[in-house]
Amino acid sequence: MPTVELRFAALNGHVRTARMIATAVSRRAGVPAGAADEIKLAVTEACARAVRVNRRHAPQSPVLVALIDAPESFTITVADRGRTGDEVAPGPDGGLVTASALLDLEPESVVDPPWWSQPAAGGPDAQDDPDEDTAGLPSGLGLALIEGLVDEVEISRGPDGVGTVVAMTWHTDLSAVPPKPVR
Amino acid sequence: MDLSLTTRQEGNHTVVVVGGEIDVYTAPKLREQLIDLVSGGSYHLVVDMEGVEFLDSTGLGVLVGGLKRVRAHEGSLRLVCTQERILKIFRITGLTKVFPIHSSVEEALAAHE
């Protein structure tokens, strides 16, 4: 059973609330201080994505967050009710793509990656859509960031076949940390 | 904590001092500020992020959008940041390759000379 469960309407303003609660609960759970910033960012990205996905496909459905404090780990799951796999960019190993691979920015590249010239950037006189803040950044960047922040991340279909569940785990017993895979 | 924004002119540069949390909720405010500056003819921007406590991918999107806008006018957008937790986000995304990142406003202004 989750230690703390949170259900909120799919509104951007509530993402901060989720962040504050996750931070407070992780602190109580004894997560190493260094991981606190990672948890804040990861839960924000997961919730912001869930809000976008729900707003697109199931605006009346809430986002469900569960914070699970286990003896040797701290897990946060974020579940949406949108189209399964929306805003999930898979990596070559079946996991998530890394943020740097997704953005594909090379140091001396002559050619900009395709997203760089996406119209969302607009010309200088382009009419901007206030809901479009991505500046052409590829969708899936939020989860790709998470890939670089958590010890384990698992993406699955919602329990009843609807939506996506993002499960993020940090090890709180540092002696139990498996070696990080080399990328 | 909410987002705070102040701007000042330093020669032909506009320095935007950002404080607080840049997230999906507050990022539109920063975005409007950058768009207003570019529309008003300020094409050389220095964004001072030393007072930023939190930055997410929406915030990155706003900064990338700002960079694209000033570049359309042959301008520049430089960041000032020494906070490890913020720098880490630029590193893991590879965006350190497109944003010049400086340790002080003075250094950012001098780099343009």
Coordinates of C-alpha atoms in Angstrom, one line a residue:
Chain A
M1 CA 0.0 0.0 0.0
P2 CA 1.4 3.4 -0.9
T3 CA 2.7 5.5 2.0
V4 CA 1.0 8.6 0.5
E5 CA -1.4 8.8 -2.4
L6 CA -2.3 12.0 -4.2
R7 CA -5.0 12.6 -6.8
F8 CA -5.3 15.9 -8.6
A9 CA -7.1 17.5 -11.5
A10 CA -5.0 17.8 -14.7
L11 CA -3.9 21.4 -14.1
N12 CA -0.4 22.7 -14.3
G13 CA -0.8 24.6 -11.1
H14 CA -1.1 21.3 -9.2
V15 CA 2.3 20.0 -10.4
R16 CA 4.0 22.2 -7.8
T17 CA 1.8 20.8 -5.1
A18 CA 2.8 17.3 -6.1
R19 CA 6.5 18.3 -6.1
M20 CA 6.2 19.8 -2.6
I21 CA 4.5 16.7 -1.2
A22 CA 6.9 14.3 -2.8
T23 CA 9.9 16.3 -1.5
A24 CA 8.4 16.3 2.1
V25 CA 7.6 12.6 2.0
S26 CA 11.0 11.6 0.5
R27 CA 12.7 13.6 3.3
R28 CA 10.8 11.6 5.9
A29 CA 11.7 8.4 4.1
G30 CA 15.4 9.0 4.6
V31 CA 16.3 9.5 0.9
P32 CA 19.9 10.7 0.7
A33 CA 20.1 14.5 0.6
G34 CA 21.8 14.4 -2.8
A35 CA 18.8 12.6 -4.3
A36 CA 16.3 15.3 -3.1
D37 CA 16.9 17.5 -6.2
E38 CA 16.6 14.6 -8.5
I39 CA 13.3 13.6 -6.9
K40 CA 11.9 17.1 -7.2
L41 CA 12.7 17.3 -10.9
A42 CA 11.7 13.7 -11.7
V43 CA 8.3 14.0 -10.0
T44 CA 7.7 17.4 -11.7
E45 CA 8.5 16.0 -15.2
A46 CA 6.3 12.9 -14.6
C47 CA 3.4 14.9 -13.3
A48 CA 3.7 17.7 -16.0
R49 CA 3.7 15.0 -18.7
A50 CA 0.6 13.3 -17.1
V51 CA -1.2 16.6 -17.0
R52 CA -0.5 17.2 -20.7
V53 CA -1.5 13.7 -21.7
N54 CA -4.7 13.8 -19.7
R55 CA -5.6 17.2 -21.0
R56 CA -5.2 15.9 -24.5
H57 CA -7.2 12.7 -24.1
A58 CA -9.0 12.6 -20.8
P59 CA -9.3 16.2 -19.4
Q60 CA -11.8 15.2 -16.7
S61 CA -9.5 12.4 -15.3
P62 CA -7.2 13.1 -12.4
V63 CA -3.5 12.4 -12.2
L64 CA -2.7 9.7 -9.6
V65 CA 0.6 9.9 -7.7
A66 CA 1.7 7.2 -5.2
L67 CA 4.7 7.6 -2.9
I68 CA 5.9 4.3 -1.6
D69 CA 8.5 4.2 1.2
A70 CA 9.9 0.7 1.4
P71 CA 12.8 -0.5 3.6
E72 CA 15.5 -0.1 1.0
S73 CA 13.9 2.1 -1.6
F74 CA 11.7 5.0 -2.3
T75 CA 9.3 4.7 -5.3
I76 CA 7.0 7.3 -6.9
T77 CA 4.4 6.2 -9.5
V78 CA 2.6 8.7 -11.6
A79 CA -0.4 7.4 -13.6
D80 CA -2.3 9.2 -16.4
R81 CA -5.5 8.2 -18.2
G82 CA -4.5 9.3 -21.7
R83 CA -3.4 7.3 -24.7
T84 CA -0.9 4.7 -23.6
G85 CA 2.7 5.6 -24.5
D86 CA 2.0 9.2 -25.3
E87 CA 5.1 11.3 -24.8
V88 CA 7.2 8.3 -24.2
A89 CA 10.4 8.2 -26.4
P90 CA 11.8 4.6 -26.2
G91 CA 15.5 4.0 -26.2
P92 CA 17.4 1.3 -28.1
D93 CA 17.5 -1.1 -25.1
G94 CA 13.7 -1.0 -24.6
G95 CA 14.0 1.5 -21.8
L96 CA 13.8 5.3 -22.2
V97 CA 15.9 7.2 -24.5
T98 CA 18.4 9.6 -22.8
A99 CA 17.8 13.3 -23.0
S100 CA 21.0 14.0 -24.8
A101 CA 20.3 11.3 -27.4
L102 CA 16.8 12.6 -27.9
L103 CA 18.0 16.2 -28.5
D104 CA 20.9 14.9 -30.6
L105 CA 23.0 18.0 -30.2
E106 CA 26.5 17.5 -31.4
P107 CA 29.3 19.8 -30.3
E108 CA 30.6 20.9 -33.7
S109 CA 27.5 19.9 -35.8
V110 CA 27.0 21.8 -38.9
V111 CA 23.5 20.5 -39.3
D112 CA 21.0 21.3 -36.5
P113 CA 18.9 18.4 -35.3
P114 CA 15.4 18.3 -36.9
W115 CA 13.6 19.6 -33.8
W116 CA 15.7 22.7 -33.9
S117 CA 13.9 24.0 -36.9
Q118 CA 10.4 23.0 -35.8
P119 CA 7.9 25.8 -36.4
A120 CA 7.0 26.0 -32.7
A121 CA 10.0 28.3 -32.4
G122 CA 8.3 30.6 -34.8
G123 CA 9.9 33.3 -36.8
P124 CA 10.4 36.6 -35.1
D125 CA 6.9 37.6 -36.0
A126 CA 5.2 34.3 -35.5
Q127 CA 1.9 34.3 -33.6
D128 CA 2.6 32.3 -30.5
D129 CA 0.3 29.7 -29.1
P130 CA 0.3 30.4 -25.3
D131 CA -0.1 26.7 -24.6
E132 CA 2.8 25.7 -26.7
D133 CA 5.9 26.3 -24.6
T134 CA 8.2 23.6 -26.0
A135 CA 10.0 25.7 -28.5
G136 CA 10.1 22.7 -30.8
L137 CA 11.8 20.5 -28.2
P138 CA 10.8 16.8 -28.9
S139 CA 7.9 15.4 -26.9
G140 CA 9.2 12.8 -24.5
L141 CA 12.0 15.1 -23.2
G142 CA 10.4 15.1 -19.7
L143 CA 10.7 11.4 -19.4
A144 CA 14.1 11.3 -21.0
L145 CA 15.3 13.7 -18.3
I146 CA 13.9 11.3 -15.7
E147 CA 16.0 8.5 -17.2
G148 CA 19.1 10.5 -16.2
L149 CA 17.8 11.2 -12.6
V150 CA 16.5 8.0 -11.1
D151 CA 18.1 4.7 -10.2
E152 CA 15.3 2.7 -11.9
V153 CA 12.4 3.8 -14.1
E154 CA 9.7 1.6 -15.5
I155 CA 7.0 2.5 -18.0
S156 CA 3.9 0.4 -18.1
R157 CA 0.3 0.4 -19.3
G158 CA -2.3 1.4 -16.7
P159 CA -3.7 -1.5 -14.7
D160 CA -7.0 -1.5 -16.6
G161 CA -5.3 -1.0 -20.0
V162 CA -5.8 2.7 -20.0
G163 CA -3.1 5.3 -19.8
T164 CA 0.6 5.0 -18.7
V165 CA 2.2 4.4 -15.4
V166 CA 5.7 5.9 -14.8
A167 CA 7.4 4.2 -11.8
M168 CA 10.6 5.8 -10.5
T169 CA 12.7 4.2 -7.8
W170 CA 15.6 5.5 -5.7
H171 CA 17.6 3.2 -3.5
T172 CA 17.8 4.5 0.1
D173 CA 20.0 1.7 1.4
L174 CA 23.2 2.7 -0.5
S175 CA 24.9 -0.6 0.1
A176 CA 22.2 -2.2 -2.0
V177 CA 22.7 -0.1 -5.0
P178 CA 23.4 -2.2 -8.1
P179 CA 26.2 -0.8 -10.3
K180 CA 24.9 1.7 -12.8
P181 CA 24.7 0.3 -16.4
V182 CA 27.4 1.9 -18.6
R183 CA 25.9 4.0 -21.4
Chain B
M1 CA 8.2 30.1 -4.3
D2 CA 7.0 32.0 -7.4
L3 CA 9.1 33.3 -10.3
S4 CA 10.6 36.7 -10.1
L5 CA 11.9 38.7 -13.1
T6 CA 13.8 41.9 -13.3
T7 CA 15.6 43.4 -16.3
R8 CA 18.4 46.0 -16.6
Q9 CA 20.4 47.4 -19.5
E10 CA 24.2 46.9 -19.6
G11 CA 25.5 48.6 -22.7
N12 CA 23.9 46.9 -25.7
H13 CA 22.9 43.9 -23.5
T14 CA 19.7 43.3 -21.5
V15 CA 20.3 41.4 -18.3
V16 CA 17.3 39.3 -17.2
V17 CA 17.6 38.4 -13.5
V18 CA 15.5 35.3 -12.8
G19 CA 14.7 34.1 -9.3
G20 CA 12.5 31.3 -7.8
E21 CA 11.1 28.3 -9.6
I22 CA 10.8 27.9 -13.4
D23 CA 8.3 25.2 -14.0
V24 CA 5.4 24.3 -16.1
Y25 CA 3.3 26.8 -14.2
T26 CA 5.6 29.8 -14.1
A27 CA 7.6 29.3 -17.4
P28 CA 5.0 31.2 -19.5
K29 CA 5.8 34.3 -17.5
L30 CA 9.5 34.1 -18.4
R31 CA 8.6 33.2 -22.0
E32 CA 6.5 36.4 -22.3
Q33 CA 9.3 38.4 -20.9
L34 CA 11.8 37.1 -23.5
I35 CA 9.3 37.6 -26.3
D36 CA 8.6 41.2 -25.2
L37 CA 12.3 42.0 -25.1
V38 CA 13.0 40.6 -28.6
S39 CA 9.9 42.3 -30.0
G40 CA 11.2 45.5 -28.4
G41 CA 14.5 45.2 -30.2
S42 CA 16.7 43.7 -27.5
Y43 CA 18.6 41.0 -29.3
H44 CA 21.5 40.5 -26.9
L45 CA 20.3 38.9 -23.7
V46 CA 22.0 37.6 -20.6
V47 CA 19.8 35.5 -18.4
D48 CA 21.1 35.5 -14.8
M49 CA 20.0 32.2 -13.2
E50 CA 21.9 32.4 -10.0
G51 CA 18.6 33.0 -8.0
V52 CA 16.8 30.1 -9.7
E53 CA 15.8 27.4 -7.3
F54 CA 14.2 25.0 -9.7
L55 CA 14.2 24.4 -13.4
D56 CA 12.3 21.8 -15.4
S57 CA 12.0 20.9 -19.1
T58 CA 9.4 23.5 -19.7
G59 CA 11.9 26.1 -18.5
L60 CA 14.5 24.6 -20.9
G61 CA 12.0 25.0 -23.7
V62 CA 11.5 28.6 -22.9
L63 CA 15.2 29.3 -22.9
V64 CA 15.6 27.4 -26.2
G65 CA 12.7 29.4 -27.6
G66 CA 14.4 32.6 -26.5
L67 CA 17.7 31.5 -28.1
K68 CA 15.9 30.8 -31.4
R69 CA 14.2 34.2 -31.3
V70 CA 17.4 36.2 -30.8
R71 CA 19.3 34.1 -33.3
A72 CA 16.7 35.1 -35.9
H73 CA 18.0 38.7 -35.4
E74 CA 21.6 37.6 -35.2
G75 CA 21.5 38.2 -31.5
S76 CA 22.8 36.2 -28.5
L77 CA 21.5 34.6 -25.4
R78 CA 24.0 33.9 -22.6
L79 CA 23.3 32.2 -19.3
V80 CA 24.8 32.9 -16.0
C81 CA 24.8 29.9 -13.7
T82 CA 27.1 28.3 -11.2
Q83 CA 24.6 26.1 -9.3
E84 CA 25.4 22.5 -9.8
R85 CA 21.8 21.3 -9.6
I86 CA 20.8 23.6 -12.5
L87 CA 23.9 23.0 -14.5
K88 CA 23.3 19.3 -14.3
I89 CA 20.1 19.7 -16.3
F90 CA 21.9 21.4 -19.1
R91 CA 24.6 18.7 -19.1
I92 CA 22.3 15.7 -19.2
T93 CA 20.3 17.2 -22.1
G94 CA 23.4 18.3 -24.0
L95 CA 22.1 21.9 -24.1
T96 CA 25.5 23.0 -22.8
K97 CA 26.4 22.8 -26.5
V98 CA 24.0 25.5 -27.6
F99 CA 24.0 27.9 -24.6
P100 CA 27.1 29.8 -23.6
I101 CA 27.1 29.4 -19.7
H102 CA 29.1 31.9 -17.6
S103 CA 29.9 32.2 -14.0
S104 CA 29.0 35.8 -13.7
V105 CA 27.2 38.6 -15.5
E106 CA 30.5 40.4 -16.0
E107 CA 32.0 37.4 -17.6
A108 CA 29.0 37.0 -19.9
L109 CA 29.2 40.6 -21.0
A110 CA 33.0 40.4 -21.5
A111 CA 32.7 37.3 -23.6
H112 CA 30.7 39.2 -26.1
E113 CA 33.4 41.9 -26.7

